[in-house]
PDB file of C-alpha atoms in Angstrom:
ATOM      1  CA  UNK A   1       4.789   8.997 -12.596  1.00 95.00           C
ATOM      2  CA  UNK A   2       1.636   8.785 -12.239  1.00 97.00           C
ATOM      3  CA  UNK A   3      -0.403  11.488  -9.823  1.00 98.00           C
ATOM      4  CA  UNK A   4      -3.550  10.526  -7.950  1.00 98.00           C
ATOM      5  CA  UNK A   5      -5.587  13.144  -6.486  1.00 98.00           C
ATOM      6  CA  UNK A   6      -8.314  11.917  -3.929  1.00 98.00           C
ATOM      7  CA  UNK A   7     -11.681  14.510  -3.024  1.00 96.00           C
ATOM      8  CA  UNK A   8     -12.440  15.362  -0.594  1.00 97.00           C
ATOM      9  CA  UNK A   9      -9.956  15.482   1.699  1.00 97.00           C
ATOM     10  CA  UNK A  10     -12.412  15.126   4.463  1.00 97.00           C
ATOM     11  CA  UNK A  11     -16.060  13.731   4.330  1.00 98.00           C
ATOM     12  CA  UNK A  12     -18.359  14.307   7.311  1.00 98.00           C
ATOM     13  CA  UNK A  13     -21.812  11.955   7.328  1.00 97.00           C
ATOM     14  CA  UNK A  14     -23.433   9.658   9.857  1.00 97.00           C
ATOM     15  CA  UNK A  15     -23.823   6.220  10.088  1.00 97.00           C
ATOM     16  CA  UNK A  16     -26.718   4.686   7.425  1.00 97.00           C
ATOM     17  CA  UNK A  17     -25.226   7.465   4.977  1.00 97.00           C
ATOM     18  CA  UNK A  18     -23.620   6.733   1.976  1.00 98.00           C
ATOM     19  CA  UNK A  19     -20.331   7.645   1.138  1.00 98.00           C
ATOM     20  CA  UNK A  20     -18.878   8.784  -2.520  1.00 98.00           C
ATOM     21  CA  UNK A  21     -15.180   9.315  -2.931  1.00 98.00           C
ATOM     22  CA  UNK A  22     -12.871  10.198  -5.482  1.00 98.00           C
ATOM     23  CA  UNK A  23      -9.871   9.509  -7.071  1.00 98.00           C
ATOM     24  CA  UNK A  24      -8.666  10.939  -9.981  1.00 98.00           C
ATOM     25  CA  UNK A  25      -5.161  10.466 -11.847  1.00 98.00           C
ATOM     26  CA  UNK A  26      -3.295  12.535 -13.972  1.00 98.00           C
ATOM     27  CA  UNK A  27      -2.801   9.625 -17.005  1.00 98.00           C
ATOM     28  CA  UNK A  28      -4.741   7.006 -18.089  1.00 97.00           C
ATOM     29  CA  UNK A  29      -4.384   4.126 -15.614  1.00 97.00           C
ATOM     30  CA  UNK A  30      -3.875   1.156 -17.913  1.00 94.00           C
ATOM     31  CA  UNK A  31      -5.828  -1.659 -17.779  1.00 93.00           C
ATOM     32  CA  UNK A  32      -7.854  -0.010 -14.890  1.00 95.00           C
ATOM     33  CA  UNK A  33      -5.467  -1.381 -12.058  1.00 96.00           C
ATOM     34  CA  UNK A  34      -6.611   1.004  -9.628  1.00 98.00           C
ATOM     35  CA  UNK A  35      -7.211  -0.472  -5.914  1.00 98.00           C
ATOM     36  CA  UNK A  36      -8.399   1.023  -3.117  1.00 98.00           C
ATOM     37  CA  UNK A  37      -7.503   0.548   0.714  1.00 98.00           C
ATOM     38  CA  UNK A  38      -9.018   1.425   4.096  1.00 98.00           C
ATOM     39  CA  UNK A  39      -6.757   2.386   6.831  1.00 97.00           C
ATOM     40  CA  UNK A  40      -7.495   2.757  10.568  1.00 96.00           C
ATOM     41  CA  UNK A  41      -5.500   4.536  13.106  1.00 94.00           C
ATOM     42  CA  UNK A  42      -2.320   2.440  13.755  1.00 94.00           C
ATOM     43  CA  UNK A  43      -3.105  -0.245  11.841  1.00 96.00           C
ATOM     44  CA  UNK A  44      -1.850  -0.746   7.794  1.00 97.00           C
ATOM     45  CA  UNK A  45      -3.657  -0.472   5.074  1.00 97.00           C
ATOM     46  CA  UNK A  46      -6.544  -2.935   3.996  1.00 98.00           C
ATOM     47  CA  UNK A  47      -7.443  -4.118   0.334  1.00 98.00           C
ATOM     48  CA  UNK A  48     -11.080  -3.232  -0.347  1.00 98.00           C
ATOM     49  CA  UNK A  49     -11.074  -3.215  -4.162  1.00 98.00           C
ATOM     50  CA  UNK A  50      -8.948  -3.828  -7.065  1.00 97.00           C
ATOM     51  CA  UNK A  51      -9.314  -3.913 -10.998  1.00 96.00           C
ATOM     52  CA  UNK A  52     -11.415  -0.655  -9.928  1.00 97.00           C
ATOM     53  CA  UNK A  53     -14.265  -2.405  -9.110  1.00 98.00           C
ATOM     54  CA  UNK A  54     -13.336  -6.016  -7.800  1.00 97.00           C
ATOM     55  CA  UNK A  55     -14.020  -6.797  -4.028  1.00 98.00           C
ATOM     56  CA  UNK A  56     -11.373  -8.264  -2.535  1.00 97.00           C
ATOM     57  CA  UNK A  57     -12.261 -11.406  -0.922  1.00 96.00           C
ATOM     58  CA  UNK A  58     -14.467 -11.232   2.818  1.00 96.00           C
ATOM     59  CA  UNK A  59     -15.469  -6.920   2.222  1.00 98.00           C
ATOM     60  CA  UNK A  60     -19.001  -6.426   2.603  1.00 97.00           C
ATOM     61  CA  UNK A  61     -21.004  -5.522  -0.349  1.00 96.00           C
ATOM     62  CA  UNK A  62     -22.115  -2.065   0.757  1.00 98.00           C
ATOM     63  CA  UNK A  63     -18.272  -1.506  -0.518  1.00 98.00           C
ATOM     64  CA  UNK A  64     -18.367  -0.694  -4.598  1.00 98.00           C
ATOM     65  CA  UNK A  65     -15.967   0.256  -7.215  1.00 98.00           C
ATOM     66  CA  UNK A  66     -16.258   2.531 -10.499  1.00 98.00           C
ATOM     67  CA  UNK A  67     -14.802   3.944 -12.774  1.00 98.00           C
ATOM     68  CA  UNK A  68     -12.297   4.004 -15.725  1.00 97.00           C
ATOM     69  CA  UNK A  69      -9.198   5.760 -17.914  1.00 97.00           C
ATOM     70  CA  UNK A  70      -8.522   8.375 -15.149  1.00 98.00           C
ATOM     71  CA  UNK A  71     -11.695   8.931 -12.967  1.00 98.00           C
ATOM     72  CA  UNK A  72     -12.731   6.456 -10.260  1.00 98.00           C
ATOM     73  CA  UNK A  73     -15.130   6.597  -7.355  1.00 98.00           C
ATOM     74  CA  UNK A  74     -15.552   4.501  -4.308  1.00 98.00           C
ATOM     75  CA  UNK A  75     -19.082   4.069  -2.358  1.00 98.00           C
ATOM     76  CA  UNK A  76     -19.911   2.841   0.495  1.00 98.00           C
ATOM     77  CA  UNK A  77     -23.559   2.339   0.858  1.00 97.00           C
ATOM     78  CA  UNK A  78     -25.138   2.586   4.006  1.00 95.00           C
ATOM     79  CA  UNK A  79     -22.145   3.752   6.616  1.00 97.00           C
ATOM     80  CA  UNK A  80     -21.875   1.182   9.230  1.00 97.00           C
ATOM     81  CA  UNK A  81     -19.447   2.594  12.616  1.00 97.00           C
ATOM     82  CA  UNK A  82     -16.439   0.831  11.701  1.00 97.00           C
ATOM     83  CA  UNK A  83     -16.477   2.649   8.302  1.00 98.00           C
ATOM     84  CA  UNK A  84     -14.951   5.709   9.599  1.00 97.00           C
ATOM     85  CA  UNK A  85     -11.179   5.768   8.622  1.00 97.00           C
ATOM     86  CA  UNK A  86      -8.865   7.073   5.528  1.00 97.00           C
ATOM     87  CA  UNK A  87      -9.348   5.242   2.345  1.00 98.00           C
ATOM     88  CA  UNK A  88      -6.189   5.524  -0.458  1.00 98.00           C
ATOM     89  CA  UNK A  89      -6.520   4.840  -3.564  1.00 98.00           C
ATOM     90  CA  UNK A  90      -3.543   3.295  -5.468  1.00 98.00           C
ATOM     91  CA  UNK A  91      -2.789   2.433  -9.276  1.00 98.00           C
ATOM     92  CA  UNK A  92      -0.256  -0.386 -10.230  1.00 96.00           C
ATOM     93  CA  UNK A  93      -0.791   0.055 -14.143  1.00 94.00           C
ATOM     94  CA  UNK A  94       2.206   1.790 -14.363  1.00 94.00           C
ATOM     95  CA  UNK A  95       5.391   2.024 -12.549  1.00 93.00           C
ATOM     96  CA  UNK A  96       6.276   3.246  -9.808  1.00 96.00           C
ATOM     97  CA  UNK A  97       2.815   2.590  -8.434  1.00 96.00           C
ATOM     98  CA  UNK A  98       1.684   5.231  -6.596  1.00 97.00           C
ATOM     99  CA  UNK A  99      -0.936   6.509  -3.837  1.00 98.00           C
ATOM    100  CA  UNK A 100      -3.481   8.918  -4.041  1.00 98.00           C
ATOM    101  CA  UNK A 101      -3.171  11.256  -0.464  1.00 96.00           C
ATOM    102  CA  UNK A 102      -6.449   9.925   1.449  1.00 97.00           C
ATOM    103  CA  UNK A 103      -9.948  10.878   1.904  1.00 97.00           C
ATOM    104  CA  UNK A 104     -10.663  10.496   5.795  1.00 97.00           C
ATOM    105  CA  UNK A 105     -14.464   9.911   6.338  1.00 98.00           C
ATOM    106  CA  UNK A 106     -15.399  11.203   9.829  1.00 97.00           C
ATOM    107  CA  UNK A 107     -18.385  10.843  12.096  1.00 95.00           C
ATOM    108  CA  UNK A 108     -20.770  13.855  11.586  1.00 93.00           C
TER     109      UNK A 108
ATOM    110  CA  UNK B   1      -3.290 -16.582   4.445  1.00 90.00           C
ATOM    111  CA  UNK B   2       0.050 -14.466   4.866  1.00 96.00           C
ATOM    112  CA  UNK B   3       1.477 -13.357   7.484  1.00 97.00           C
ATOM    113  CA  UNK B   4       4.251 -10.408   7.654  1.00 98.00           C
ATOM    114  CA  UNK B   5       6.705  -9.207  10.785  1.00 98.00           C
ATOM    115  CA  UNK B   6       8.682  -6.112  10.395  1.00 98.00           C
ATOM    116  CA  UNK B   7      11.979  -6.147  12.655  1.00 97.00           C
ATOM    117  CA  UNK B   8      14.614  -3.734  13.054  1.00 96.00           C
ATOM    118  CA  UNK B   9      15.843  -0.672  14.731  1.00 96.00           C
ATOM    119  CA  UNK B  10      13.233   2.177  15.595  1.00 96.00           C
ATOM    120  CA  UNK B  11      16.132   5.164  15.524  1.00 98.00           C
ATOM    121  CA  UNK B  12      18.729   5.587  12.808  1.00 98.00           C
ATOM    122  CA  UNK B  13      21.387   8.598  13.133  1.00 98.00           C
ATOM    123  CA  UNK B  14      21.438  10.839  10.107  1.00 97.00           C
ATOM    124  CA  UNK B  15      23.912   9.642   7.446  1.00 97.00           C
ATOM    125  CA  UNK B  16      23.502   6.145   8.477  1.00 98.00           C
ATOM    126  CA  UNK B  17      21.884   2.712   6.962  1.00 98.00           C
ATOM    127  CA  UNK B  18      18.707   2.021   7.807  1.00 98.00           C
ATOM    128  CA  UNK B  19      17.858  -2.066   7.930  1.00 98.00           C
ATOM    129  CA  UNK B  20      14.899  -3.601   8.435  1.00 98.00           C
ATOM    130  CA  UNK B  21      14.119  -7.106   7.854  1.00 98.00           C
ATOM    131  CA  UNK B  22      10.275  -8.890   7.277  1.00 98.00           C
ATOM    132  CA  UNK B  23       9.457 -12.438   8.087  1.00 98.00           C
ATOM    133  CA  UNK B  24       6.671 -14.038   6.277  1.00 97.00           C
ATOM    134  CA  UNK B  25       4.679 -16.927   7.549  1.00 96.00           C
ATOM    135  CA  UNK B  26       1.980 -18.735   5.482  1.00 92.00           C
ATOM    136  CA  UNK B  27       2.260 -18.181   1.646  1.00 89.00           C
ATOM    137  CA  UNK B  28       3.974 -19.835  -1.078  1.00 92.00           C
ATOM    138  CA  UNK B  29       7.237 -17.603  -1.449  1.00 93.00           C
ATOM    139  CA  UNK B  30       7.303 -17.569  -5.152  1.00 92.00           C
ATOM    140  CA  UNK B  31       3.845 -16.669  -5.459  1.00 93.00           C
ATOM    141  CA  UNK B  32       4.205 -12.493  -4.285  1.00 95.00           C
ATOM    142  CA  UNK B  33       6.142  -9.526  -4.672  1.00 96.00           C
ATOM    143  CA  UNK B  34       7.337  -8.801  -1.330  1.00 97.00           C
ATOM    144  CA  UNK B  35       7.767  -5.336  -1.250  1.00 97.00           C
ATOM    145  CA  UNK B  36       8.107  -2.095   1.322  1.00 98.00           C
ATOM    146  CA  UNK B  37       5.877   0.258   1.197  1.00 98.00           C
ATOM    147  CA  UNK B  38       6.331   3.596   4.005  1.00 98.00           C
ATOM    148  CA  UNK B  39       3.843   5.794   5.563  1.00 98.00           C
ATOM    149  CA  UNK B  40       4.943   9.531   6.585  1.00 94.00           C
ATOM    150  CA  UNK B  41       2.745  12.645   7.482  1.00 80.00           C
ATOM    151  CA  UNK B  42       4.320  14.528   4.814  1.00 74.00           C
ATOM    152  CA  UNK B  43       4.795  12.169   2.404  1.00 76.00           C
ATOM    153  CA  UNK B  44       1.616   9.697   2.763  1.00 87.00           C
ATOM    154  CA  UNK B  45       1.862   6.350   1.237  1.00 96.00           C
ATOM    155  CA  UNK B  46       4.914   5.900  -0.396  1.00 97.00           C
ATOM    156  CA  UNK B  47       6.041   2.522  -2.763  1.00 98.00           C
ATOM    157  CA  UNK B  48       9.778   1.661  -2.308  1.00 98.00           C
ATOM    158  CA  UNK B  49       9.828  -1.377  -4.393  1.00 97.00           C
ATOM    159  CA  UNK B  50       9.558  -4.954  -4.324  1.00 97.00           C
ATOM    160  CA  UNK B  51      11.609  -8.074  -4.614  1.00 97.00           C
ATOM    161  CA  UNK B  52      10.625 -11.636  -6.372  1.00 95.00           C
ATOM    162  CA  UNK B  53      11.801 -14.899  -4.939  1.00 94.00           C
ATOM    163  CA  UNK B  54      13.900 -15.560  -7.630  1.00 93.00           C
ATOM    164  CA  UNK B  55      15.787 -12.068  -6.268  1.00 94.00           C
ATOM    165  CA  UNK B  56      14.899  -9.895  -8.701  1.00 94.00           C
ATOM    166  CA  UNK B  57      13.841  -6.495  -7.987  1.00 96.00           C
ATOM    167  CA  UNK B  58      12.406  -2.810  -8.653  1.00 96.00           C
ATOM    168  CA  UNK B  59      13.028   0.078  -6.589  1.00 96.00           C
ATOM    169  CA  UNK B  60      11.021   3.278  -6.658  1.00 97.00           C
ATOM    170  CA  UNK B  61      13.194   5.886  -8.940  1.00 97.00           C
ATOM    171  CA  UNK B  62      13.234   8.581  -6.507  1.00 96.00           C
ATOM    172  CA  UNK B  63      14.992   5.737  -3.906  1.00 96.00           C
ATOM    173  CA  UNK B  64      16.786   3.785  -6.270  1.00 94.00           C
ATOM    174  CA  UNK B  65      20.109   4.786  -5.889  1.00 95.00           C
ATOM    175  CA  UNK B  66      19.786   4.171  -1.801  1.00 97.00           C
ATOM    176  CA  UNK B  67      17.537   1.341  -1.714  1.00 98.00           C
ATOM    177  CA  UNK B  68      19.112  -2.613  -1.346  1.00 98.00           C
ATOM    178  CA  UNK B  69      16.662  -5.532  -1.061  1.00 98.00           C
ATOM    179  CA  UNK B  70      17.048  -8.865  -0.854  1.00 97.00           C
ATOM    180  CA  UNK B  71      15.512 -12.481   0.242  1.00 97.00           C
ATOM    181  CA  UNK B  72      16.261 -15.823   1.842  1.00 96.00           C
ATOM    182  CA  UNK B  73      14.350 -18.102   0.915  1.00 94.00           C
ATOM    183  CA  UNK B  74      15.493 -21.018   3.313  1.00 94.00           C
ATOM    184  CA  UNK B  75      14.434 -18.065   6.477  1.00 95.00           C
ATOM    185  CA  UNK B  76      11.537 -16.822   4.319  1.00 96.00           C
ATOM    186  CA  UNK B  77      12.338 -13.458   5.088  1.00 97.00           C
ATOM    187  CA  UNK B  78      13.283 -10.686   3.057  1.00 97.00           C
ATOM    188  CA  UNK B  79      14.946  -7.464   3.758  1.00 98.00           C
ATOM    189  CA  UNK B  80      15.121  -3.422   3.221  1.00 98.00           C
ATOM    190  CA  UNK B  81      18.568  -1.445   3.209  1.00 98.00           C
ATOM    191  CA  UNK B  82      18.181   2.696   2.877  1.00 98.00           C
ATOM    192  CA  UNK B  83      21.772   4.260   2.589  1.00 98.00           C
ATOM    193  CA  UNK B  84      22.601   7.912   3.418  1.00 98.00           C
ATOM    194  CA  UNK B  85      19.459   8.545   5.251  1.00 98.00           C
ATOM    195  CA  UNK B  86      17.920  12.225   6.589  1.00 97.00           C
ATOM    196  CA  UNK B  87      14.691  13.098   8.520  1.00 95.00           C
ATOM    197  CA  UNK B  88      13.121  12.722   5.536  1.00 95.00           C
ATOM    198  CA  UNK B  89      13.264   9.376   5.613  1.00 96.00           C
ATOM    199  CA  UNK B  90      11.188   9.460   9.119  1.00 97.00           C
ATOM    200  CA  UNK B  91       8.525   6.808   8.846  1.00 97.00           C
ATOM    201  CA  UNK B  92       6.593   3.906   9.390  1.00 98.00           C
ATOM    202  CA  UNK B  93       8.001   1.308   7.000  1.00 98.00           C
ATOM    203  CA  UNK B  94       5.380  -1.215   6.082  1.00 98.00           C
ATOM    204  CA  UNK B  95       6.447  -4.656   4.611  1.00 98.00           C
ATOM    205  CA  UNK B  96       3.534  -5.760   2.212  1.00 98.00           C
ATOM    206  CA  UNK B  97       2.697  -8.696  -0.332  1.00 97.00           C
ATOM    207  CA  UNK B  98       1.500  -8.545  -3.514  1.00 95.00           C
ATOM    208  CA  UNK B  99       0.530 -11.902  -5.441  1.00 93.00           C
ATOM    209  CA  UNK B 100       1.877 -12.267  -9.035  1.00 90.00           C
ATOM    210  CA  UNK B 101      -1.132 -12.459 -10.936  1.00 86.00           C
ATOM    211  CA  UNK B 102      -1.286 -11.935 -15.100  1.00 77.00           C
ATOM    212  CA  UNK B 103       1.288 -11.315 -17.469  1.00 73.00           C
ATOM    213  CA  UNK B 104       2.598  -8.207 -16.631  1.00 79.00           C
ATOM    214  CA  UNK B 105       5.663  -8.460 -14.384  1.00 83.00           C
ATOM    215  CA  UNK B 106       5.636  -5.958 -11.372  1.00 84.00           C
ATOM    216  CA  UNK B 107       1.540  -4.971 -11.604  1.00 89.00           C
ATOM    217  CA  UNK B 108      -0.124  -5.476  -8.651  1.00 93.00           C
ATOM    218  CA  UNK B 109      -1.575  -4.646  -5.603  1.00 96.00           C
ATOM    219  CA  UNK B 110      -1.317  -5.400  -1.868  1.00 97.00           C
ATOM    220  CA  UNK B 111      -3.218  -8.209  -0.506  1.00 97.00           C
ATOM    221  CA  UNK B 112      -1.272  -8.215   2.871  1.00 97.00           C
ATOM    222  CA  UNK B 113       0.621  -6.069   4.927  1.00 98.00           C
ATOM    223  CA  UNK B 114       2.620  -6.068   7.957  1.00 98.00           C
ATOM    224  CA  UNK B 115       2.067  -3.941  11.396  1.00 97.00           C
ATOM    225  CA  UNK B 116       4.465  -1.409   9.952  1.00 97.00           C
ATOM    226  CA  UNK B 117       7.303  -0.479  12.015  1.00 98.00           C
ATOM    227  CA  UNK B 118       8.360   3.157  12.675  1.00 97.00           C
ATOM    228  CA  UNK B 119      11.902   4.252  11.821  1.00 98.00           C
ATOM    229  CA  UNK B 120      12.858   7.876  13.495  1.00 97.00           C
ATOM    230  CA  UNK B 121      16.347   9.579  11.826  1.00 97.00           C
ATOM    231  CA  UNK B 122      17.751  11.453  14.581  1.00 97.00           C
ATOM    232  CA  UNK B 123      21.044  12.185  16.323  1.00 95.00           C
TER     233      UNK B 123
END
């Protein structure tokens, strides 16, 4: 199966800042079907991007995705408060889909 | 828009079955994968697999041989069975919904998710 590994683990910035976060997988994700999610504390997971760099419908556009083969990056431009929470990144090129372990991005 | 309801219960003795059941409202049933998906602090995010309408399934290898799913359509609800379970299997079990999109059978991603509902293995 396919391993993602997600840097940092934790990312400490302010509001206005702009995030960069990786993910990168162990094997060439086909077709680029790499998503990424936002979670919250007790709440599930939310779709931000898929197809590494599609919004997924009603996410602001400060909210970006990159990347290809087995590096991606999400950014999030210009931090706004309810930014702060784990984002996972997941690819469903090959199964079992799998889940990269979280990058939490914390009030500085 | 979907909507997804985990239900079953919160504590499961070791050895046991653990059953939970999801209830979708809104949605065309044919149109997703409904799938589980669980959440533990050692773990992380975990797929367990997904089931079509038509009841066709895939499981996660390292849960196969424990893992049961199936749907009614006429309830539009589907449902989760984990045999032989430890406190490994400790979580919060998320029901989710992935629509089928493309070609390729079983690739997609999650455009809704239930609350989650946490399962505890304990005697």
């Amino acid at each position: 199966e396919i391993v993602l590994t997600q840097s940092p683990g934790t990312l400490s910035l302010s509001p206005g800042e702009r995030a960069t976060l990786s993910c990168r997988a162990s094997q060439t994700v086909s077709s680029n079907y790499l998503a990424w999610y936002q979670q919250k504390p007790g709440q599930a997971p939310r779709l931000l991007i898929y197809g590494a760099s599609s919004r997924a419908t009603g996410i602001p556009d400060r909210f970006s995705g990159s990347g290809s083969g087995t590096d991606f990056t999400l950014t999030i431009n210009r931090l706004e408060p309810e930014d702060f929470a784990v984002y996972y990144c997941q690819q469903y090129g090959s199964s079992p889909q799998t889940f990269g372990q979280g990058t939490k991005v914390e009030i500085k | 828009q979907v909507q997804l309801q985990e239900s079953g219960p919160g504590l499961v003795k070791p050895s046991e079955t653990l059953s939970l059941t999801c209830t979708i409202s809104g949605g065309s049933i044919n149109s997703y994968y409904w799938s589980w998906v669980r959440q533990s602090p050692g773990k992380g995010l975990e797929w367990i697999g997904y089931i079509y309408y038509s009841g066709s399934t895939n499981c996660n290898p390292s849960l196969k041989s424990r893992v049961t799913m199936s749907v009614d359509t006429s309830k539009k609800q589907f449902s989760l069975k984990l045999t032989s379970v430890t406190a490994a299997d400790t979580a919060v079990y998320y029901c989710a919904a992935g629509m089928v999109r493309g070609v390729l059978i079983g690739r997609y991603f999650f455009d809704y998710w239930g609350q989650g509902a946490l399962v505890t293995v304990s005697s």
